[in-house]
JSON list of C-alpha atoms in Angstrom, two decimals:
[
{"chain": "A", "resi": 49, "resn": "ASP", "atom": "CA", "xyz": [1.89, -2.04, -12.98]},
{"chain": "A", "resi": 50, "resn": "ALA", "atom": "CA", "xyz": [-2.10, -0.92, -12.63]},
{"chain": "A", "resi": 51, "resn": "LYS", "atom": "CA", "xyz": [-2.97, -1.45, -9.16]},
{"chain": "A", "resi": 52, "resn": "THR", "atom": "CA", "xyz": [-6.42, -0.56, -9.52]},
{"chain": "A", "resi": 53, "resn": "THR", "atom": "CA", "xyz": [-9.83, -2.73, -10.44]},
{"chain": "A", "resi": 54, "resn": "GLN", "atom": "CA", "xyz": [-13.05, -1.83, -11.93]},
{"chain": "A", "resi": 55, "resn": "PRO", "atom": "CA", "xyz": [-15.24, -3.85, -13.42]},
{"chain": "A", "resi": 56, "resn": "PRO", "atom": "CA", "xyz": [-15.07, -3.65, -17.98]},
{"chain": "A", "resi": 57, "resn": "SER", "atom": "CA", "xyz": [-18.11, -2.52, -18.85]},
{"chain": "A", "resi": 58, "resn": "MET", "atom": "CA", "xyz": [-21.74, -1.12, -17.36]},
{"chain": "A", "resi": 59, "resn": "ASP", "atom": "CA", "xyz": [-25.28, -0.63, -18.26]},
{"chain": "A", "resi": 60, "resn": "CYS", "atom": "CA", "xyz": [-27.86, 3.00, -17.44]},
{"chain": "A", "resi": 61, "resn": "ALA", "atom": "CA", "xyz": [-30.60, 4.28, -18.89]},
{"chain": "A", "resi": 62, "resn": "GLU", "atom": "CA", "xyz": [-30.65, 8.03, -19.83]},
{"chain": "A", "resi": 63, "resn": "GLY", "atom": "CA", "xyz": [-31.62, 10.42, -17.36]},
{"chain": "A", "resi": 64, "resn": "ARG", "atom": "CA", "xyz": [-30.53, 7.95, -14.52]},
{"chain": "A", "resi": 65, "resn": "ALA", "atom": "CA", "xyz": [-27.51, 7.92, -12.08]},
{"chain": "A", "resi": 66, "resn": "ALA", "atom": "CA", "xyz": [-24.47, 6.14, -13.11]},
{"chain": "A", "resi": 67, "resn": "ASN", "atom": "CA", "xyz": [-22.38, 4.73, -10.89]},
{"chain": "A", "resi": 68, "resn": "LEU", "atom": "CA", "xyz": [-18.66, 3.55, -11.39]},
{"chain": "A", "resi": 69, "resn": "PRO", "atom": "CA", "xyz": [-17.07, 1.16, -8.61]},
{"chain": "A", "resi": 70, "resn": "CYS", "atom": "CA", "xyz": [-13.31, 1.15, -8.50]},
{"chain": "A", "resi": 71, "resn": "ASN", "atom": "CA", "xyz": [-11.37, -1.03, -6.06]},
{"chain": "A", "resi": 72, "resn": "HIS", "atom": "CA", "xyz": [-7.49, 0.26, -5.15]},
{"chain": "A", "resi": 73, "resn": "SER", "atom": "CA", "xyz": [-6.18, -1.59, -2.65]},
{"chain": "A", "resi": 74, "resn": "THR", "atom": "CA", "xyz": [-2.96, -1.90, -2.40]},
{"chain": "A", "resi": 75, "resn": "ILE", "atom": "CA", "xyz": [-3.65, 2.54, -2.78]},
{"chain": "A", "resi": 76, "resn": "SER", "atom": "CA", "xyz": [-1.45, 3.74, 0.93]},
{"chain": "A", "resi": 77, "resn": "GLY", "atom": "CA", "xyz": [-2.01, 6.82, 2.93]},
{"chain": "A", "resi": 78, "resn": "ASN", "atom": "CA", "xyz": [-1.15, 10.25, 0.85]},
{"chain": "A", "resi": 79, "resn": "GLU", "atom": "CA", "xyz": [-1.44, 8.63, -2.50]},
{"chain": "A", "resi": 80, "resn": "TYR", "atom": "CA", "xyz": [-4.73, 10.41, -4.61]},
{"chain": "A", "resi": 81, "resn": "VAL", "atom": "CA", "xyz": [-7.19, 8.59, -6.46]},
{"chain": "A", "resi": 82, "resn": "TYR", "atom": "CA", "xyz": [-7.98, 9.86, -9.56]},
{"chain": "A", "resi": 83, "resn": "TRP", "atom": "CA", "xyz": [-10.84, 9.79, -12.65]},
{"chain": "A", "resi": 84, "resn": "TYR", "atom": "CA", "xyz": [-10.66, 10.23, -16.49]},
{"chain": "A", "resi": 85, "resn": "ARG", "atom": "CA", "xyz": [-13.04, 9.02, -19.04]},
{"chain": "A", "resi": 86, "resn": "GLN", "atom": "CA", "xyz": [-12.12, 8.16, -22.40]},
{"chain": "A", "resi": 87, "resn": "ILE", "atom": "CA", "xyz": [-13.99, 8.94, -25.50]},
{"chain": "A", "resi": 88, "resn": "HIS", "atom": "CA", "xyz": [-13.82, 7.21, -28.52]},
{"chain": "A", "resi": 89, "resn": "SER", "atom": "CA", "xyz": [-10.36, 8.53, -30.47]},
{"chain": "A", "resi": 90, "resn": "GLN", "atom": "CA", "xyz": [-9.46, 11.60, -28.25]},
{"chain": "A", "resi": 91, "resn": "GLY", "atom": "CA", "xyz": [-7.49, 11.61, -25.07]},
{"chain": "A", "resi": 92, "resn": "PRO", "atom": "CA", "xyz": [-8.58, 10.84, -21.72]},
{"chain": "A", "resi": 93, "resn": "GLN", "atom": "CA", "xyz": [-11.17, 13.47, -20.16]},
{"chain": "A", "resi": 94, "resn": "TYR", "atom": "CA", "xyz": [-9.74, 14.03, -16.37]},
{"chain": "A", "resi": 95, "resn": "ILE", "atom": "CA", "xyz": [-12.83, 14.08, -14.07]},
{"chain": "A", "resi": 96, "resn": "ILE", "atom": "CA", "xyz": [-12.33, 13.73, -10.62]},
{"chain": "A", "resi": 97, "resn": "HIS", "atom": "CA", "xyz": [-9.39, 13.77, -8.18]},
{"chain": "A", "resi": 98, "resn": "GLY", "atom": "CA", "xyz": [-9.62, 13.27, -4.00]},
{"chain": "A", "resi": 99, "resn": "LEU", "atom": "CA", "xyz": [-7.50, 11.77, -0.91]},
{"chain": "A", "resi": 100, "resn": "LYS", "atom": "CA", "xyz": [-10.59, 10.82, 1.91]},
{"chain": "A", "resi": 101, "resn": "ASN", "atom": "CA", "xyz": [-12.78, 13.37, 1.69]},
{"chain": "A", "resi": 102, "resn": "ASN", "atom": "CA", "xyz": [-15.72, 13.30, -0.87]},
{"chain": "A", "resi": 103, "resn": "GLU", "atom": "CA", "xyz": [-15.50, 15.08, -3.75]},
{"chain": "A", "resi": 104, "resn": "THR", "atom": "CA", "xyz": [-18.09, 16.91, -5.68]},
{"chain": "A", "resi": 105, "resn": "ASN", "atom": "CA", "xyz": [-17.54, 18.89, -8.80]},
{"chain": "A", "resi": 106, "resn": "GLU", "atom": "CA", "xyz": [-19.34, 20.63, -11.91]},
{"chain": "A", "resi": 107, "resn": "MET", "atom": "CA", "xyz": [-18.89, 16.41, -14.02]},
{"chain": "A", "resi": 108, "resn": "ALA", "atom": "CA", "xyz": [-19.86, 14.21, -11.49]},
{"chain": "A", "resi": 109, "resn": "SER", "atom": "CA", "xyz": [-19.21, 13.35, -7.46]},
{"chain": "A", "resi": 110, "resn": "LEU", "atom": "CA", "xyz": [-16.11, 11.05, -5.49]},
{"chain": "A", "resi": 111, "resn": "ILE", "atom": "CA", "xyz": [-17.26, 8.90, -2.66]},
{"chain": "A", "resi": 112, "resn": "ILE", "atom": "CA", "xyz": [-13.71, 7.34, -0.73]},
{"chain": "A", "resi": 113, "resn": "THR", "atom": "CA", "xyz": [-14.74, 4.73, 0.72]},
{"chain": "A", "resi": 114, "resn": "GLU", "atom": "CA", "xyz": [-13.14, 5.32, 5.29]},
{"chain": "A", "resi": 115, "resn": "ASP", "atom": "CA", "xyz": [-10.45, 2.59, 4.40]},
{"chain": "A", "resi": 116, "resn": "ARG", "atom": "CA", "xyz": [-9.91, 4.45, 1.83]},
{"chain": "A", "resi": 117, "resn": "LYS", "atom": "CA", "xyz": [-9.86, 1.14, -0.73]},
{"chain": "A", "resi": 118, "resn": "SER", "atom": "CA", "xyz": [-12.21, 1.95, -3.06]},
{"chain": "A", "resi": 119, "resn": "SER", "atom": "CA", "xyz": [-14.48, 4.35, -4.84]},
{"chain": "A", "resi": 120, "resn": "THR", "atom": "CA", "xyz": [-17.22, 5.62, -6.73]},
{"chain": "A", "resi": 121, "resn": "LEU", "atom": "CA", "xyz": [-18.10, 7.73, -9.00]},
{"chain": "A", "resi": 122, "resn": "ILE", "atom": "CA", "xyz": [-21.50, 9.81, -9.33]},
{"chain": "A", "resi": 123, "resn": "LEU", "atom": "CA", "xyz": [-22.77, 10.46, -12.99]},
{"chain": "A", "resi": 124, "resn": "PRO", "atom": "CA", "xyz": [-25.87, 12.10, -11.19]},
{"chain": "A", "resi": 125, "resn": "HIS", "atom": "CA", "xyz": [-27.67, 12.39, -14.45]},
{"chain": "A", "resi": 126, "resn": "ALA", "atom": "CA", "xyz": [-26.61, 10.42, -17.08]},
{"chain": "A", "resi": 127, "resn": "THR", "atom": "CA", "xyz": [-26.52, 12.18, -20.66]},
{"chain": "A", "resi": 128, "resn": "LEU", "atom": "CA", "xyz": [-25.72, 9.63, -24.28]},
{"chain": "A", "resi": 129, "resn": "ARG", "atom": "CA", "xyz": [-22.56, 11.37, -24.21]},
{"chain": "A", "resi": 130, "resn": "ASP", "atom": "CA", "xyz": [-20.91, 9.88, -21.63]},
{"chain": "A", "resi": 131, "resn": "THR", "atom": "CA", "xyz": [-20.49, 7.23, -23.38]},
{"chain": "A", "resi": 132, "resn": "ALA", "atom": "CA", "xyz": [-17.04, 6.01, -23.06]},
{"chain": "A", "resi": 133, "resn": "VAL", "atom": "CA", "xyz": [-14.26, 4.30, -20.97]},
{"chain": "A", "resi": 134, "resn": "TYR", "atom": "CA", "xyz": [-14.01, 5.71, -16.93]},
{"chain": "A", "resi": 135, "resn": "TYR", "atom": "CA", "xyz": [-10.72, 5.33, -15.68]},
{"chain": "A", "resi": 136, "resn": "CYS", "atom": "CA", "xyz": [-9.53, 4.99, -12.27]},
{"chain": "A", "resi": 137, "resn": "THR", "atom": "CA", "xyz": [-6.55, 6.33, -11.19]},
{"chain": "A", "resi": 138, "resn": "GLU", "atom": "CA", "xyz": [-3.44, 6.42, -8.86]},
{"chain": "A", "resi": 139, "resn": "TYR", "atom": "CA", "xyz": [-1.02, 9.03, -8.59]},
{"chain": "A", "resi": 140, "resn": "ASN", "atom": "CA", "xyz": [2.40, 7.49, -7.34]},
{"chain": "A", "resi": 141, "resn": "PHE", "atom": "CA", "xyz": [6.05, 9.16, -7.02]},
{"chain": "A", "resi": 142, "resn": "ASN", "atom": "CA", "xyz": [4.59, 12.00, -10.42]},
{"chain": "A", "resi": 143, "resn": "LYS", "atom": "CA", "xyz": [3.41, 8.63, -12.08]},
{"chain": "A", "resi": 144, "resn": "PHE", "atom": "CA", "xyz": [-0.32, 7.95, -13.24]},
{"chain": "A", "resi": 145, "resn": "TYR", "atom": "CA", "xyz": [-1.44, 4.72, -13.93]},
{"chain": "A", "resi": 146, "resn": "PHE", "atom": "CA", "xyz": [-4.41, 3.47, -15.73]},
{"chain": "A", "resi": 147, "resn": "GLY", "atom": "CA", "xyz": [-6.36, 0.06, -14.94]},
{"chain": "A", "resi": 148, "resn": "SER", "atom": "CA", "xyz": [-8.25, -1.39, -17.88]},
{"chain": "A", "resi": 149, "resn": "GLY", "atom": "CA", "xyz": [-11.21, 0.72, -16.67]},
{"chain": "A", "resi": 150, "resn": "THR", "atom": "CA", "xyz": [-14.68, 0.58, -17.46]},
{"chain": "A", "resi": 151, "resn": "LYS", "atom": "CA", "xyz": [-17.69, 1.07, -21.11]},
{"chain": "A", "resi": 152, "resn": "LEU", "atom": "CA", "xyz": [-20.26, 3.04, -19.59]},
{"chain": "A", "resi": 153, "resn": "ASN", "atom": "CA", "xyz": [-23.00, 2.27, -22.29]},
{"chain": "A", "resi": 154, "resn": "VAL", "atom": "CA", "xyz": [-25.67, 4.70, -21.56]},
{"chain": "A", "resi": 155, "resn": "LYS", "atom": "CA", "xyz": [-28.85, 3.84, -23.68]},
{"chain": "A", "resi": 156, "resn": "PRO", "atom": "CA", "xyz": [-32.32, 5.97, -24.69]},
{"chain": "B", "resi": 63, "resn": "ASP", "atom": "CA", "xyz": [-4.88, 27.58, -24.74]},
{"chain": "B", "resi": 64, "resn": "ALA", "atom": "CA", "xyz": [-4.91, 25.72, -27.28]},
{"chain": "B", "resi": 65, "resn": "GLY", "atom": "CA", "xyz": [-4.17, 22.26, -25.36]},
{"chain": "B", "resi": 66, "resn": "VAL", "atom": "CA", "xyz": [-1.64, 19.54, -25.73]},
{"chain": "B", "resi": 67, "resn": "ILE", "atom": "CA", "xyz": [-0.86, 19.64, -29.28]},
{"chain": "B", "resi": 68, "resn": "GLN", "atom": "CA", "xyz": [0.68, 16.03, -31.56]},
{"chain": "B", "resi": 69, "resn": "SER", "atom": "CA", "xyz": [1.21, 15.49, -34.96]},
{"chain": "B", "resi": 70, "resn": "PRO", "atom": "CA", "xyz": [0.19, 13.77, -37.08]},
{"chain": "B", "resi": 71, "resn": "ARG", "atom": "CA", "xyz": [-2.93, 12.81, -36.41]},
{"chain": "B", "resi": 72, "resn": "HIS", "atom": "CA", "xyz": [-2.38, 9.48, -38.30]},
{"chain": "B", "resi": 73, "resn": "GLU", "atom": "CA", "xyz": [0.89, 7.94, -39.39]},
{"chain": "B", "resi": 74, "resn": "VAL", "atom": "CA", "xyz": [1.04, 5.18, -41.28]},
{"chain": "B", "resi": 75, "resn": "THR", "atom": "CA", "xyz": [4.96, 3.30, -42.27]},
{"chain": "B", "resi": 76, "resn": "GLU", "atom": "CA", "xyz": [6.63, 0.63, -43.46]},
{"chain": "B", "resi": 77, "resn": "MET", "atom": "CA", "xyz": [8.51, -2.55, -41.44]},
{"chain": "B", "resi": 78, "resn": "GLY", "atom": "CA", "xyz": [11.67, -1.37, -40.41]},
{"chain": "B", "resi": 79, "resn": "GLN", "atom": "CA", "xyz": [11.37, 3.02, -41.12]},
{"chain": "B", "resi": 80, "resn": "GLU", "atom": "CA", "xyz": [12.33, 5.42, -38.88]},
{"chain": "B", "resi": 81, "resn": "VAL", "atom": "CA", "xyz": [8.98, 7.05, -37.20]},
{"chain": "B", "resi": 82, "resn": "THR", "atom": "CA", "xyz": [8.89, 10.16, -35.83]},
{"chain": "B", "resi": 83, "resn": "LEU", "atom": "CA", "xyz": [5.64, 11.36, -33.09]},
{"chain": "B", "resi": 84, "resn": "ARG", "atom": "CA", "xyz": [5.84, 15.40, -32.18]},
{"chain": "B", "resi": 85, "resn": "CYS", "atom": "CA", "xyz": [4.35, 17.16, -28.81]},
{"chain": "B", "resi": 86, "resn": "LYS", "atom": "CA", "xyz": [2.78, 20.75, -27.69]},
{"chain": "B", "resi": 87, "resn": "PRO", "atom": "CA", "xyz": [2.86, 21.22, -24.20]},
{"chain": "B", "resi": 88, "resn": "ILE", "atom": "CA", "xyz": [0.00, 23.29, -22.67]},
{"chain": "B", "resi": 89, "resn": "SER", "atom": "CA", "xyz": [2.24, 26.49, -22.16]},
{"chain": "B", "resi": 90, "resn": "GLY", "atom": "CA", "xyz": [3.39, 26.97, -18.16]},
{"chain": "B", "resi": 91, "resn": "HIS", "atom": "CA", "xyz": [3.22, 22.76, -17.57]},
{"chain": "B", "resi": 92, "resn": "ASP", "atom": "CA", "xyz": [6.59, 21.35, -16.50]},
{"chain": "B", "resi": 93, "resn": "TYR", "atom": "CA", "xyz": [6.01, 17.48, -16.19]},
{"chain": "B", "resi": 94, "resn": "LEU", "atom": "CA", "xyz": [5.61, 15.88, -20.07]},
{"chain": "B", "resi": 95, "resn": "PHE", "atom": "CA", "xyz": [4.16, 12.32, -20.86]},
{"chain": "B", "resi": 96, "resn": "TRP", "atom": "CA", "xyz": [4.43, 9.76, -23.31]},
{"chain": "B", "resi": 97, "resn": "TYR", "atom": "CA", "xyz": [1.57, 6.67, -23.35]},
{"chain": "B", "resi": 98, "resn": "ARG", "atom": "CA", "xyz": [1.18, 3.97, -25.53]},
{"chain": "B", "resi": 99, "resn": "GLN", "atom": "CA", "xyz": [-2.95, 2.46, -25.51]},
{"chain": "B", "resi": 100, "resn": "THR", "atom": "CA", "xyz": [-3.05, -1.25, -27.16]},
{"chain": "B", "resi": 101, "resn": "MET", "atom": "CA", "xyz": [-5.81, -2.87, -27.19]},
{"chain": "B", "resi": 102, "resn": "MET", "atom": "CA", "xyz": [-4.44, -5.18, -25.08]},
{"chain": "B", "resi": 103, "resn": "ARG", "atom": "CA", "xyz": [-2.25, -3.00, -22.94]},
{"chain": "B", "resi": 104, "resn": "GLY", "atom": "CA", "xyz": [-3.96, -1.14, -22.40]},
{"chain": "B", "resi": 105, "resn": "LEU", "atom": "CA", "xyz": [-2.52, 2.21, -21.27]},
{"chain": "B", "resi": 106, "resn": "GLU", "atom": "CA", "xyz": [1.30, 2.93, -20.63]},
{"chain": "B", "resi": 107, "resn": "LEU", "atom": "CA", "xyz": [3.40, 5.33, -19.20]},
{"chain": "B", "resi": 108, "resn": "LEU", "atom": "CA", "xyz": [6.21, 4.86, -22.02]},
{"chain": "B", "resi": 109, "resn": "ILE", "atom": "CA", "xyz": [8.12, 8.18, -20.51]},
{"chain": "B", "resi": 110, "resn": "TYR", "atom": "CA", "xyz": [7.89, 11.51, -18.21]},
{"chain": "B", "resi": 111, "resn": "PHE", "atom": "CA", "xyz": [9.50, 14.72, -18.26]},
{"chain": "B", "resi": 112, "resn": "ASN", "atom": "CA", "xyz": [10.55, 17.26, -15.06]},
{"chain": "B", "resi": 113, "resn": "ASN", "atom": "CA", "xyz": [11.64, 20.52, -16.09]},
{"chain": "B", "resi": 114, "resn": "ASN", "atom": "CA", "xyz": [12.25, 19.25, -20.08]},
{"chain": "B", "resi": 115, "resn": "VAL", "atom": "CA", "xyz": [14.30, 16.42, -18.16]},
{"chain": "B", "resi": 116, "resn": "PRO", "atom": "CA", "xyz": [13.91, 12.85, -18.74]},
{"chain": "B", "resi": 117, "resn": "ILE", "atom": "CA", "xyz": [12.67, 11.96, -15.16]},
{"chain": "B", "resi": 118, "resn": "ASP", "atom": "CA", "xyz": [11.59, 7.95, -15.14]},
{"chain": "B", "resi": 119, "resn": "ASP", "atom": "CA", "xyz": [12.31, 6.16, -19.04]},
{"chain": "B", "resi": 120, "resn": "SER", "atom": "CA", "xyz": [11.30, 2.74, -17.71]},
{"chain": "B", "resi": 121, "resn": "GLY", "atom": "CA", "xyz": [8.28, 2.23, -19.24]},
{"chain": "B", "resi": 122, "resn": "MET", "atom": "CA", "xyz": [10.56, 2.96, -23.04]},
{"chain": "B", "resi": 123, "resn": "PRO", "atom": "CA", "xyz": [10.24, -0.55, -25.01]},
{"chain": "B", "resi": 124, "resn": "GLU", "atom": "CA", "xyz": [13.23, -0.92, -26.03]},
{"chain": "B", "resi": 125, "resn": "ASP", "atom": "CA", "xyz": [16.33, 0.41, -27.40]},
{"chain": "B", "resi": 126, "resn": "ARG", "atom": "CA", "xyz": [14.90, 1.05, -30.36]},
{"chain": "B", "resi": 127, "resn": "PHE", "atom": "CA", "xyz": [12.14, 3.63, -28.78]},
{"chain": "B", "resi": 128, "resn": "SER", "atom": "CA", "xyz": [13.79, 7.48, -27.64]},
{"chain": "B", "resi": 129, "resn": "ALA", "atom": "CA", "xyz": [12.37, 10.11, -27.16]},
{"chain": "B", "resi": 130, "resn": "LYS", "atom": "CA", "xyz": [13.41, 14.24, -26.30]},
{"chain": "B", "resi": 131, "resn": "MET", "atom": "CA", "xyz": [12.56, 17.30, -24.88]},
{"chain": "B", "resi": 132, "resn": "PRO", "atom": "CA", "xyz": [14.40, 20.10, -26.18]},
{"chain": "B", "resi": 133, "resn": "ASN", "atom": "CA", "xyz": [12.78, 22.88, -24.68]},
{"chain": "B", "resi": 134, "resn": "ALA", "atom": "CA", "xyz": [9.55, 23.70, -22.78]},
{"chain": "B", "resi": 135, "resn": "SER", "atom": "CA", "xyz": [7.50, 24.01, -25.60]},
{"chain": "B", "resi": 136, "resn": "PHE", "atom": "CA", "xyz": [8.14, 20.42, -27.98]},
{"chain": "B", "resi": 137, "resn": "SER", "atom": "CA", "xyz": [8.45, 17.02, -27.33]},
{"chain": "B", "resi": 138, "resn": "THR", "atom": "CA", "xyz": [10.00, 14.76, -30.16]},
{"chain": "B", "resi": 139, "resn": "LEU", "atom": "CA", "xyz": [9.24, 10.32, -29.76]},
{"chain": "B", "resi": 140, "resn": "LYS", "atom": "CA", "xyz": [11.30, 8.65, -31.84]},
{"chain": "B", "resi": 141, "resn": "ILE", "atom": "CA", "xyz": [10.60, 4.79, -33.12]},
{"chain": "B", "resi": 142, "resn": "GLN", "atom": "CA", "xyz": [13.81, 3.02, -35.60]},
{"chain": "B", "resi": 143, "resn": "PRO", "atom": "CA", "xyz": [12.93, 0.97, -37.01]},
{"chain": "B", "resi": 144, "resn": "SER", "atom": "CA", "xyz": [9.63, 0.38, -36.31]},
{"chain": "B", "resi": 145, "resn": "GLU", "atom": "CA", "xyz": [8.50, -3.19, -35.75]},
{"chain": "B", "resi": 146, "resn": "PRO", "atom": "CA", "xyz": [4.69, -4.17, -36.23]},
{"chain": "B", "resi": 147, "resn": "ARG", "atom": "CA", "xyz": [3.67, -5.15, -32.54]},
{"chain": "B", "resi": 148, "resn": "ASP", "atom": "CA", "xyz": [4.57, -0.39, -32.42]},
{"chain": "B", "resi": 149, "resn": "SER", "atom": "CA", "xyz": [0.92, -0.05, -33.81]},
{"chain": "B", "resi": 150, "resn": "ALA", "atom": "CA", "xyz": [-0.88, 2.02, -31.03]},
{"chain": "B", "resi": 151, "resn": "VAL", "atom": "CA", "xyz": [-2.24, 5.50, -30.14]},
{"chain": "B", "resi": 152, "resn": "TYR", "atom": "CA", "xyz": [0.54, 7.10, -28.95]},
{"chain": "B", "resi": 153, "resn": "PHE", "atom": "CA", "xyz": [-0.40, 9.83, -26.31]},
{"chain": "B", "resi": 154, "resn": "CYS", "atom": "CA", "xyz": [1.20, 13.06, -25.08]},
{"chain": "B", "resi": 155, "resn": "ALA", "atom": "CA", "xyz": [0.18, 14.51, -21.89]},
{"chain": "B", "resi": 156, "resn": "SER", "atom": "CA", "xyz": [1.23, 17.62, -19.39]},
{"chain": "B", "resi": 157, "resn": "SER", "atom": "CA", "xyz": [0.64, 18.25, -15.98]},
{"chain": "B", "resi": 158, "resn": "LEU", "atom": "CA", "xyz": [1.65, 20.64, -13.61]},
{"chain": "B", "resi": 159, "resn": "GLY", "atom": "CA", "xyz": [3.89, 19.66, -11.14]},
{"chain": "B", "resi": 160, "resn": "ARG", "atom": "CA", "xyz": [3.28, 20.96, -7.68]},
{"chain": "B", "resi": 161, "resn": "GLY", "atom": "CA", "xyz": [6.93, 19.95, -6.17]},
{"chain": "B", "resi": 162, "resn": "ALA", "atom": "CA", "xyz": [7.86, 16.89, -4.32]},
{"chain": "B", "resi": 163, "resn": "SER", "atom": "CA", "xyz": [3.98, 15.86, -4.11]},
{"chain": "B", "resi": 164, "resn": "SER", "atom": "CA", "xyz": [2.12, 12.86, -3.65]},
{"chain": "B", "resi": 165, "resn": "TYR", "atom": "CA", "xyz": [0.00, 16.15, -5.57]},
{"chain": "B", "resi": 166, "resn": "ASN", "atom": "CA", "xyz": [-0.27, 17.02, -8.92]},
{"chain": "B", "resi": 167, "resn": "SER", "atom": "CA", "xyz": [-2.52, 18.12, -11.47]},
{"chain": "B", "resi": 168, "resn": "PRO", "atom": "CA", "xyz": [-4.37, 16.63, -13.37]},
{"chain": "B", "resi": 169, "resn": "LEU", "atom": "CA", "xyz": [-3.13, 15.15, -16.55]},
{"chain": "B", "resi": 170, "resn": "HIS", "atom": "CA", "xyz": [-4.10, 16.80, -19.99]},
{"chain": "B", "resi": 171, "resn": "PHE", "atom": "CA", "xyz": [-4.03, 15.16, -22.86]},
{"chain": "B", "resi": 172, "resn": "GLY", "atom": "CA", "xyz": [-3.65, 15.65, -26.61]},
{"chain": "B", "resi": 173, "resn": "ASN", "atom": "CA", "xyz": [-5.73, 13.15, -28.86]},
{"chain": "B", "resi": 174, "resn": "GLY", "atom": "CA", "xyz": [-3.03, 10.87, -29.94]},
{"chain": "B", "resi": 175, "resn": "THR", "atom": "CA", "xyz": [-1.26, 9.84, -32.81]},
{"chain": "B", "resi": 176, "resn": "ARG", "atom": "CA", "xyz": [-2.45, 6.73, -34.93]},
{"chain": "B", "resi": 177, "resn": "LEU", "atom": "CA", "xyz": [1.27, 5.39, -35.64]},
{"chain": "B", "resi": 178, "resn": "THR", "atom": "CA", "xyz": [0.18, 1.80, -38.07]},
{"chain": "B", "resi": 179, "resn": "VAL", "atom": "CA", "xyz": [2.94, 0.03, -38.92]},
{"chain": "B", "resi": 180, "resn": "THR", "atom": "CA", "xyz": [2.63, -2.54, -41.85]}
]
């Protein structure tokens, strides 16, 4: 069962930062939060993950609240190619739980 | 790294027929997962293997579904007999485990098999 909640859709202007929120209020102390995205007709692609510290890689930044019950994925300069469904997932006991995701529409 | 390879990409079959989906995981990965994606239910985990052994098949919808992993480089998901409600995109994913830990390396997904049962 999905344990994360995300807004169904968001719009972002090309070149601007996209901030995608996720609530994972049932997360336990040792569960990681992972983010994936799925571009139409492809398999989900890994973006970033974290436990309690903020993380950054070449694709995005991840901000996790101190109580770990929510997080925000930040795409600093969104491009049209970032249009996709973004999934916030919990990893627990070898299982990744995918919610319904957020459809990010990047507009020119 | 060729990534996770699934075949076929598309499968159209008639109700009652047997369907076999195939997956080749990334070399060296010891976990393999089968997911199903539909508009109504999203991404659902069906079953996963560790070192070729099925660990959790609680997501398999019913006895018509079966999965095998005869070796580290090949897995199959079989539906017999198929029904129209089985129409979905089936994804295979693999990852590298890190033992008894809350952390696992990210999933690497194939591009899926789109199954249509008429």
